[in-house]
Coordinates of C-alpha atoms and ligand atoms in Angstrom, one line a residue:
X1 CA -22.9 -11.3 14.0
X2 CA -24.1 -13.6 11.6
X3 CA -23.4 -12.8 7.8
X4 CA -25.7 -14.8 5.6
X5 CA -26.5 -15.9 2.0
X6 CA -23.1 -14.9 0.7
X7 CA -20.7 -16.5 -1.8
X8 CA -17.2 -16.2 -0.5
X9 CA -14.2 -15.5 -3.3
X10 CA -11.2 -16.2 -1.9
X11 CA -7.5 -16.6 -4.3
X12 CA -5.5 -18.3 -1.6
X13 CA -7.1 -20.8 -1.6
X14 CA -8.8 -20.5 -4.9
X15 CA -12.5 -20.9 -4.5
X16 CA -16.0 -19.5 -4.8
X17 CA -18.8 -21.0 -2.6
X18 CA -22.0 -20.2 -1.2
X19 CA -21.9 -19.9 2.8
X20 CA -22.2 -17.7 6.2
X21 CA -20.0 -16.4 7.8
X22 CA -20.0 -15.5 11.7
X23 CA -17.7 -12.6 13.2
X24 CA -17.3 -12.3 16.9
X25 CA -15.2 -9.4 17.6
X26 CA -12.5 -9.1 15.5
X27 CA -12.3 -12.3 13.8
X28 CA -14.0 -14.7 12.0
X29 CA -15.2 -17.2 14.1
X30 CA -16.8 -19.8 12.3
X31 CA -18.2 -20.4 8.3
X32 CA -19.9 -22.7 6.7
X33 CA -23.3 -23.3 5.0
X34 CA -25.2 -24.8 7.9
X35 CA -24.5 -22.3 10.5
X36 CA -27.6 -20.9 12.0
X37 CA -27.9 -18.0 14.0
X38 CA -27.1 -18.4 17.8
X39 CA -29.7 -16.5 20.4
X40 CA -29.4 -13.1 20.3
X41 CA -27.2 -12.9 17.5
X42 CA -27.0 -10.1 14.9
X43 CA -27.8 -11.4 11.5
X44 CA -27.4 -9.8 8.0
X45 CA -28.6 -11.2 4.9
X46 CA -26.5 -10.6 2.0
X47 CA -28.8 -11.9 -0.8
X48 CA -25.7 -14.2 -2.7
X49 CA -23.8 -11.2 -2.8
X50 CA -20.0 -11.9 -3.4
X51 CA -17.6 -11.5 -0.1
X52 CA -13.7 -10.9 -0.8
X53 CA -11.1 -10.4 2.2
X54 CA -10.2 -6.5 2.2
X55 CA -7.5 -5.5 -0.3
X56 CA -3.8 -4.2 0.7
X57 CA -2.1 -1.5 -1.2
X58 CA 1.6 -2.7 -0.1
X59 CA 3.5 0.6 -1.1
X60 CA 1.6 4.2 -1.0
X61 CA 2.3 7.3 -0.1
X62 CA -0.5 9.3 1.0
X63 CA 0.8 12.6 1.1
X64 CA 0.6 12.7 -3.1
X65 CA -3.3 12.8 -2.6
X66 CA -4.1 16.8 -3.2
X67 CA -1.6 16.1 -6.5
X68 CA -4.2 15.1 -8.5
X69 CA -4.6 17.6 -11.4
X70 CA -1.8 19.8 -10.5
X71 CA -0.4 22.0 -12.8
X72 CA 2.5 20.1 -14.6
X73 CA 6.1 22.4 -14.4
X74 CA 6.4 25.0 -17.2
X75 CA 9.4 22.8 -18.0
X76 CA 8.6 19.0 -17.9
X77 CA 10.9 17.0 -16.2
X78 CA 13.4 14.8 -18.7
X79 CA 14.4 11.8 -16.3
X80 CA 13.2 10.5 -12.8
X81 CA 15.9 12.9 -10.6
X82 CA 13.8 15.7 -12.4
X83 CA 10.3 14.4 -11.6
X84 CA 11.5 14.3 -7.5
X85 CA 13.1 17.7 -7.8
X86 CA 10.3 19.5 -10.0
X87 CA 7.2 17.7 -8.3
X88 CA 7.4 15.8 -5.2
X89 CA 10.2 17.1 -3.3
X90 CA 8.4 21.0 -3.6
X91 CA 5.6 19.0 -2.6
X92 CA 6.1 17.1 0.2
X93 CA 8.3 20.1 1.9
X94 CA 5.0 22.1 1.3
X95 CA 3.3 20.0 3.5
X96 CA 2.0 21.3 6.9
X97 CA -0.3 19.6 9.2
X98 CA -2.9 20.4 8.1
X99 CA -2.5 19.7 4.4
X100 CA -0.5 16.2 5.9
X101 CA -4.2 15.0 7.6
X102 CA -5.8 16.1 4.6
X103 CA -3.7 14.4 1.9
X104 CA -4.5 11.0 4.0
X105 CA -8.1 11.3 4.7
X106 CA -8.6 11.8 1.1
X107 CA -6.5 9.0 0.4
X108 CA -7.8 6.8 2.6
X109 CA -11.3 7.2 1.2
X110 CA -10.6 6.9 -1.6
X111 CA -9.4 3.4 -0.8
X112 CA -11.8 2.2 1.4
X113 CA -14.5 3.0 -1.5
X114 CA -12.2 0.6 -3.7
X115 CA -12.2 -2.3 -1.1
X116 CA -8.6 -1.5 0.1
X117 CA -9.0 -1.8 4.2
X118 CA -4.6 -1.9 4.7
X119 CA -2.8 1.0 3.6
X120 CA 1.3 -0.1 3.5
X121 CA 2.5 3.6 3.5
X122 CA 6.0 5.8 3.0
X123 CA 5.6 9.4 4.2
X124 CA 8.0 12.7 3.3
X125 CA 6.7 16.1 4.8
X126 CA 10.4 17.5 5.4
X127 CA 8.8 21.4 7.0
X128 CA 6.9 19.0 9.7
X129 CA 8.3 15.8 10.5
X130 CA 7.6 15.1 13.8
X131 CA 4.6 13.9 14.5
X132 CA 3.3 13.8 11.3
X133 CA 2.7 9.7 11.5
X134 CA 0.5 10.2 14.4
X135 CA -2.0 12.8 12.2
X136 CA -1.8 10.2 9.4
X137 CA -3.2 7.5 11.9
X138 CA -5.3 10.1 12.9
X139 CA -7.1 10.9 9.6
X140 CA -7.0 6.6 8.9
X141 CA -8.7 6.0 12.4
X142 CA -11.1 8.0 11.1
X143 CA -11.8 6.8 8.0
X144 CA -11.8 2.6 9.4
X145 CA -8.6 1.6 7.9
X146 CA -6.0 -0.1 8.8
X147 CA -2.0 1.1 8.2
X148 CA 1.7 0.5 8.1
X149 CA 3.2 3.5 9.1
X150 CA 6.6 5.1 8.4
X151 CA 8.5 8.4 7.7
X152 CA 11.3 8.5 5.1
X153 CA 14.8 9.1 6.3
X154 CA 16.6 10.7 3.9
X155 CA 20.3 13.1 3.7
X156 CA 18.7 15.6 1.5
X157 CA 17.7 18.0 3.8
X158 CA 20.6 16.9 6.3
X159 CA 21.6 15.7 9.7
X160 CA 18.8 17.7 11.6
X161 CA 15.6 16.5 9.5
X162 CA 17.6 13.3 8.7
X163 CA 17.7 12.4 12.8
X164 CA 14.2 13.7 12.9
X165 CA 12.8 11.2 10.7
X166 CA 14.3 8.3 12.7
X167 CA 13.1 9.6 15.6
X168 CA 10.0 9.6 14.2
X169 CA 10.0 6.2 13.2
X170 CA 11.3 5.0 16.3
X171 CA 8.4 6.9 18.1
X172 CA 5.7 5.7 16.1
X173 CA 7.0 2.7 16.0
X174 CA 7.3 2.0 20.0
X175 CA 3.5 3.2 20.4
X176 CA 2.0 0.9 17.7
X177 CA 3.7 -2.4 18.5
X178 CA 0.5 -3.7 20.1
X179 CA -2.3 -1.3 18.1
X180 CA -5.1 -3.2 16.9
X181 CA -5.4 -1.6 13.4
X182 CA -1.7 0.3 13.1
X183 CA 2.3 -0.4 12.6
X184 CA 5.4 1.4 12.2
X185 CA 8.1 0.4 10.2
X186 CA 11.4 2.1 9.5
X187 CA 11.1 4.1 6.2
X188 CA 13.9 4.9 4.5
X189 CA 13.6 7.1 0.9
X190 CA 16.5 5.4 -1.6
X191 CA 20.0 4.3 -1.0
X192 CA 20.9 7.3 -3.6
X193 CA 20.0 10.1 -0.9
X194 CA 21.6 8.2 1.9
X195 CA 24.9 7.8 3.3
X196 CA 26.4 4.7 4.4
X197 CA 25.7 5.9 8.2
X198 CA 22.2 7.1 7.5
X199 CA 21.5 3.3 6.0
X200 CA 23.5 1.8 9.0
X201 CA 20.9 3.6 11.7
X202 CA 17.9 2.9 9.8
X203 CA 19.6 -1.0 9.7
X204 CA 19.9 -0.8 13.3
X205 CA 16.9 0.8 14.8
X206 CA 14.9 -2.1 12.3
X207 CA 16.7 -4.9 14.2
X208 CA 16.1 -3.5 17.8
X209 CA 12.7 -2.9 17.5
X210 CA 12.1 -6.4 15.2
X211 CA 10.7 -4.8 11.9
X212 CA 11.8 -4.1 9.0
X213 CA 13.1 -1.1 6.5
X214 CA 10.4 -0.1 3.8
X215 CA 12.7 1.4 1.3
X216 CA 13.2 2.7 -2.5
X217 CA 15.0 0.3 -4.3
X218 CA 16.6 0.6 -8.2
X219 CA 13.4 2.1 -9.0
X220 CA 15.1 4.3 -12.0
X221 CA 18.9 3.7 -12.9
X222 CA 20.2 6.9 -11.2
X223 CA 20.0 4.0 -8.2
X224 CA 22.4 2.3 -9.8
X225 CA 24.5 4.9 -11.2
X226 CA 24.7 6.0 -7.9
X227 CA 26.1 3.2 -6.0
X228 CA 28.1 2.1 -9.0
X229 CA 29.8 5.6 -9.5
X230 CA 30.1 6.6 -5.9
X231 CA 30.3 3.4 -4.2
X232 CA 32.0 1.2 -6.6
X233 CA 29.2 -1.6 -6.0
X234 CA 25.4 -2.5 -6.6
X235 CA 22.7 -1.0 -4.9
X236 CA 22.3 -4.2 -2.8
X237 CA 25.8 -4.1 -1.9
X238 CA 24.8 -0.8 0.0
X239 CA 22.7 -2.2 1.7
X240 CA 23.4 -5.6 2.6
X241 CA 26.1 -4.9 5.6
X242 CA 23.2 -2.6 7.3
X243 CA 20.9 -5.7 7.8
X244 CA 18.4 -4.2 5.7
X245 CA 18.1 -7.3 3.6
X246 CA 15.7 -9.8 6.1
X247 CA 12.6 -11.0 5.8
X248 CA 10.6 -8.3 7.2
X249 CA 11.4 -5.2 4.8
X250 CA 9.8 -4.0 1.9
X251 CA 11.5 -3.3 -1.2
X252 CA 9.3 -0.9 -3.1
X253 CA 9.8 -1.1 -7.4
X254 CA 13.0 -2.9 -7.5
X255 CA 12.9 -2.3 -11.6
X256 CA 17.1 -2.3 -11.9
X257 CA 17.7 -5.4 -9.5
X258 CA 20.3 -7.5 -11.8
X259 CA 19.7 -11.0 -11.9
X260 CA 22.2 -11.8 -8.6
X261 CA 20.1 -9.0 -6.0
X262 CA 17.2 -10.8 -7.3
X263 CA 18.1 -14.2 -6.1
X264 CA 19.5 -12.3 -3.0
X265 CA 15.8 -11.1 -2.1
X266 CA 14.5 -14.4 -2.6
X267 CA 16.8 -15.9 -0.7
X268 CA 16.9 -13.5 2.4
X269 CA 13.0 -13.3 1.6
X270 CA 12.8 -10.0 1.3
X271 CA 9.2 -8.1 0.5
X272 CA 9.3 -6.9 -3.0
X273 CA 6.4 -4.4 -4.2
X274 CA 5.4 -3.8 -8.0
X275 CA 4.2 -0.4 -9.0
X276 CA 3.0 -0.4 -12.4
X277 CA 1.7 2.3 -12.7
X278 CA 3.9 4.4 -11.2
X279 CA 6.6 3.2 -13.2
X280 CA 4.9 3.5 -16.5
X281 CA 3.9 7.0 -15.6
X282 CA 7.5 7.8 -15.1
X283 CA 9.2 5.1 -17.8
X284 CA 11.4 4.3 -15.1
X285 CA 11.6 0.8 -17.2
X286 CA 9.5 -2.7 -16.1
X287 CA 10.6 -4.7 -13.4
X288 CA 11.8 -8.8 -13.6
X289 CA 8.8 -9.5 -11.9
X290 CA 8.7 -12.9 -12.9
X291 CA 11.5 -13.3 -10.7
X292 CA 10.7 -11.5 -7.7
X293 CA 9.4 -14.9 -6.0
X294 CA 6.9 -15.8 -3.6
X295 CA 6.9 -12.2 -1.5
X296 CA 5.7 -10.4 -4.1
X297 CA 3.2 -7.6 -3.9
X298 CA 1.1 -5.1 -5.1
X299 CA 1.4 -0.9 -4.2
X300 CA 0.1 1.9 -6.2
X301 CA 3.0 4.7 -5.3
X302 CA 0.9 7.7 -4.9
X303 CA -1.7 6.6 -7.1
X304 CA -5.4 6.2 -6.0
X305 CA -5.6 2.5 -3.8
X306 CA -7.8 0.5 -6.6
X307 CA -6.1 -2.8 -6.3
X308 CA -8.3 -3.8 -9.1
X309 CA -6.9 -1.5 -11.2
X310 CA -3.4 -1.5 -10.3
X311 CA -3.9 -5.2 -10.8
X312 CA -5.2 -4.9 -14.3
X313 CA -2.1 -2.5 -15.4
X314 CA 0.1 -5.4 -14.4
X315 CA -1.5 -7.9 -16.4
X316 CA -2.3 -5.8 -19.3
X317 CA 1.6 -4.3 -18.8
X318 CA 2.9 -8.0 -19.1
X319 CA 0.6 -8.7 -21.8
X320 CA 1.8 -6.4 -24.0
X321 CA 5.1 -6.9 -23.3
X322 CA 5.3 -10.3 -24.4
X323 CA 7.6 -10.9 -21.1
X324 CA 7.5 -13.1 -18.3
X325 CA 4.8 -15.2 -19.1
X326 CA 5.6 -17.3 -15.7
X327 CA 4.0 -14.7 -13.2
X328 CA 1.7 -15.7 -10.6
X329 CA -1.2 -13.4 -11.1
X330 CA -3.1 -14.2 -7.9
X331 CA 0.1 -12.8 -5.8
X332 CA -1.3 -9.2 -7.4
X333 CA -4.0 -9.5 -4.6
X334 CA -2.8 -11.9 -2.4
X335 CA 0.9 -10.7 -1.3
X336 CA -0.1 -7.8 0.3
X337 CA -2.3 -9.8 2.4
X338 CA 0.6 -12.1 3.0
X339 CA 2.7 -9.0 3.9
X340 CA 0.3 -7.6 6.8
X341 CA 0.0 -11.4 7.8
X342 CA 3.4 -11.3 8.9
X343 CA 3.2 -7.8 10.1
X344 CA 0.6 -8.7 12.2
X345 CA 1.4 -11.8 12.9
X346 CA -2.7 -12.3 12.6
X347 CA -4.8 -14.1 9.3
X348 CA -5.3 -12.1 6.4
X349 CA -6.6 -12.7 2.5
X350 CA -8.8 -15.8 3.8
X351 CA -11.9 -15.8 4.9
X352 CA -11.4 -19.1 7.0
X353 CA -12.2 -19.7 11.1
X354 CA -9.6 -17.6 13.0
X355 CA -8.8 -15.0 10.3
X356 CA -9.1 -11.1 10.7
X357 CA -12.9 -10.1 9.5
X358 CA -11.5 -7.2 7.0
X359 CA -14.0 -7.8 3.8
X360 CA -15.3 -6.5 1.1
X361 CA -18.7 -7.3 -0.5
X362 CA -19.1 -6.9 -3.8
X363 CA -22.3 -6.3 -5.7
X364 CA -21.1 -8.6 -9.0
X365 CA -23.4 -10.1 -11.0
X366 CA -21.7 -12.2 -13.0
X367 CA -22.6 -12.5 -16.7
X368 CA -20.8 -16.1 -17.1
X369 CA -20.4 -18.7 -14.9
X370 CA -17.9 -18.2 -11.8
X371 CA -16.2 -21.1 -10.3
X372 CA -13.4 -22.0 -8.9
X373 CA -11.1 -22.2 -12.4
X374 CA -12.1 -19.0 -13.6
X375 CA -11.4 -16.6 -10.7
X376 CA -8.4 -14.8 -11.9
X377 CA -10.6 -14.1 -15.0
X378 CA -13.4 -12.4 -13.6
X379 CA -11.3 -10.6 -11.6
X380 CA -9.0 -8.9 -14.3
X381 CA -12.1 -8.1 -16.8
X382 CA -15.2 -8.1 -14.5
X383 CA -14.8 -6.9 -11.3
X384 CA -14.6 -3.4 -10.9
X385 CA -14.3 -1.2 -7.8
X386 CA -17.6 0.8 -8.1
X387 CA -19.0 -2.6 -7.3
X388 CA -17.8 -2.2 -3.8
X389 CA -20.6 -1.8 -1.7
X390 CA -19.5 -2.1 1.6
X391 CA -16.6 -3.3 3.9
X392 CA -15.8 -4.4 7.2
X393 CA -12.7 -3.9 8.9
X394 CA -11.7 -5.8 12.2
X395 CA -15.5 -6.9 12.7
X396 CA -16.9 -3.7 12.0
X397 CA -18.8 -2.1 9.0
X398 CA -17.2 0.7 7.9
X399 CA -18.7 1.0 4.5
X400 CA -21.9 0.3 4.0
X401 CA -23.9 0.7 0.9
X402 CA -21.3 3.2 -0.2
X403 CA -21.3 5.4 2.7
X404 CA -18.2 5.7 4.9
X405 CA -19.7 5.6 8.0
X406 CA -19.1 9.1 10.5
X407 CA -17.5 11.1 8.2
X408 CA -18.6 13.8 5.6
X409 CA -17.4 13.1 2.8
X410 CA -18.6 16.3 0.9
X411 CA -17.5 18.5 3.6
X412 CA -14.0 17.1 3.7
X413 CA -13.5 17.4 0.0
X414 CA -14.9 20.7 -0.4
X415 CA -11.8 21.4 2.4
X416 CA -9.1 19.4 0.5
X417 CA -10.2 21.5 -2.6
X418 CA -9.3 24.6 -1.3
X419 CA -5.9 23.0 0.8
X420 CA -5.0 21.5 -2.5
X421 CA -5.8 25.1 -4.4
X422 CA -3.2 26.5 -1.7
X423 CA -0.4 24.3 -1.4
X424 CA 0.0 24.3 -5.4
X425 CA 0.3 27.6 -5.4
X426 CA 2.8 27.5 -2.3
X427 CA 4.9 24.6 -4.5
X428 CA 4.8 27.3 -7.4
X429 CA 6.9 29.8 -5.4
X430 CA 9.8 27.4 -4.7
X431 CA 12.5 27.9 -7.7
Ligands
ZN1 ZN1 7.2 5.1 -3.6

């Protein structure tokens, strides 16, 4: 396929330019101004229309999608332990299959609408853990999108669901390794609901299968006050001897990490992932992001997938807080990109000869001129996600003009309505 008259907006490397682009399979295969079409090929005329590589939320977790507009707790929840306990621990033990394949197709349309083609997610369903990765691929498959797939481990429901969610992983994790659009990873909720064994077999089932923990870390202080009362140590501390500090896992919030743990991530290269909303929405406190270093990247925790959003928060959240003038605000769209690159071990976030053809186009008409020194601007006060028109992921549309192709969208929501009407009222019944 031949993808014509387009103006490609890349961050890494900066750059706006008029070009084509041609997709054979999954990849693109060649681009550049002059290329004409070959005989026989497919060719689609994009009239200047802007072309971005697909966005990456790199920390979700999909089954909070039916949450939205849930009735609050006749007692709001004081501190972070209380939002788990009073919200989304009745929820996710709530969750069934059905409400499970639900919770992601809804999530997962909701991203692809925004431009998001990589979901990075961390799912709990403690009443029906096994298996429950394989529905979520299910409902993404469905959708077009690509994922990152893991089940929490955690010690608070014990041993029984504890070794179910490795087992999970491990599963999951064995029948994706060579998936074209899918990968497991080894989730793990927070060190604070996980013993020192429960840390060292997550630890150890990352290393033997090559990939990495995607983990909870000092998101709120009960983290730290956790390891430091009952540990004697930092949070990293716990960690560290269970080889979950490498290059390959994902550090989701991080908002306690002391000055010391931070240099430890940069230096052992570890993922970290801001979620600004999230954290402002539960004043968990705002992160050193300035230090978090070159892995650094974007997730939305539960909330919708508009990286163009999320992205704004973080600016606006730093703007206002006078702090850390030193961040690199490209990495807000880039890192995640950079993550599933080295998940994949394929080309992401370019839009050069031999990367993956995951895009977005973007019907922007831009009321000032957009060049190459003014990208970061138009995309943290123009751009908007309801200018997502369509989206290709591995060489294939599955957006276009708006429509997500083979699914019903109304008929799928009028069905989440009524799941969501249900399991709210099933989460009011636990004391
Ligand atoms: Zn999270």
């Amino acid at each position: 396929m031949l993808i014509r008259n387009i103006r490609i907006f890349t961050l890494a490397p900066e750059q706006v330019k008029k070009t084509n682009l041609r997709i054979t399979g999954s990849e693109i295969t060649a681009e550049g101004p002059s290329l004409m079409p070959m005989k026989a090929e497919k060719v689609v005329d994009l009239e200047g229309k802007l072309v971005l590589p697909g966005f990456v939320n790199a920390h979700t977790h999909l089954y909070s999608s039916l949450s939205r507009g849930m009735p609050t707790p006749s007692k709001a929840p004081s501190n972070f332990t209380e939002i788990l306990e009073k919200i989304w621990w009745k929820l996710d033990v709530s969750l069934d299959a059905e409400t499970i394949y639900y919770s992601a197709l809804v999530g997962a349309i909701d991203a692809l609408k925004c431009g998001t083609t990589t979901l990075v997610d961390h799912h709990a369903s403690p009443s029906s853990i096994i298996g429950s990765l394989d529905i979520i691929k299910k409902a993404l498959k469905q959708v077009g999108i690509r994922g990152v797939l893991c089940y929490e481990v955690t010690d608070r429901g014990g041993k029984k669901k504890r070794d179910e969610g490795l087992e999970e992983n491990e599963r999951f994790i064995e029948g994706n390794k060579t998936d074209e659009y899918f990968r497991g990873y080894v989730g793990a909720h927070a060190a604070f609901t996980l013993s020192d064994e429960s840390l060292h077999l997550c630890g150890e089932m990352a290393a033997k299968h090559k990939t990495g923990v995607h983990i909870h870390v000092s998101e709120d202080v009960c983290d730290v006050n956790d390891a430091r009362e009952k540990y004697a140590c930092a949070v990293f501390d716990r960690l560290a001897p269970h080889k979950i500090l490498k290059k390959e896992s994902i550090l989701a919030h991080c908002v306690h990490l002391t000055l010391s743990e931070l240099k430890t991530s940069r230096d052992k290269e570890c993922w970290l992932v801001h979620n600004p909303r999230s954290n402002m929405n539960n004043r968990v406190g705002y992160a050193k992001v300035h230090l978090f270093g070159s892995k650094f990247a974007l997730g939305t925790d539960g909330f919708p997938s508009d990286m163009l959003e999320e992205a704004k928060f973080a600016f606006h959240k730093q703007r206002d807080s006078g702090m850390y003038e030193n961040i690199n605000h490209a990495n807000l769209i880039t890192g995640g990109q950079k993550m599933i690159s080295q998940i994949f071990r394929k080309k992401f976030g370019t839009l050069n000869k031999g990367a993956v053809a995951d895009l977005v186009v973007m019907n922007y008409p831009e009321p000032t001129p957009l060049e190459k020194n003014n990208l970061l601007g138009h995309y943290l006060f123009g751009m908007q996600s309801s200018m997502v028109e369509s989206v290709m992921v591995g060489g294939k549309w599955v957006m276009k003009n708006h429509k997500i192709r083979g699914i019903n969208e109304d008929e799928i929501f009028a069905k989440s309505r009524q799941l969501a009407r249900k399991l709210w009222k099933k989460m009011e019944k636990i004391s």
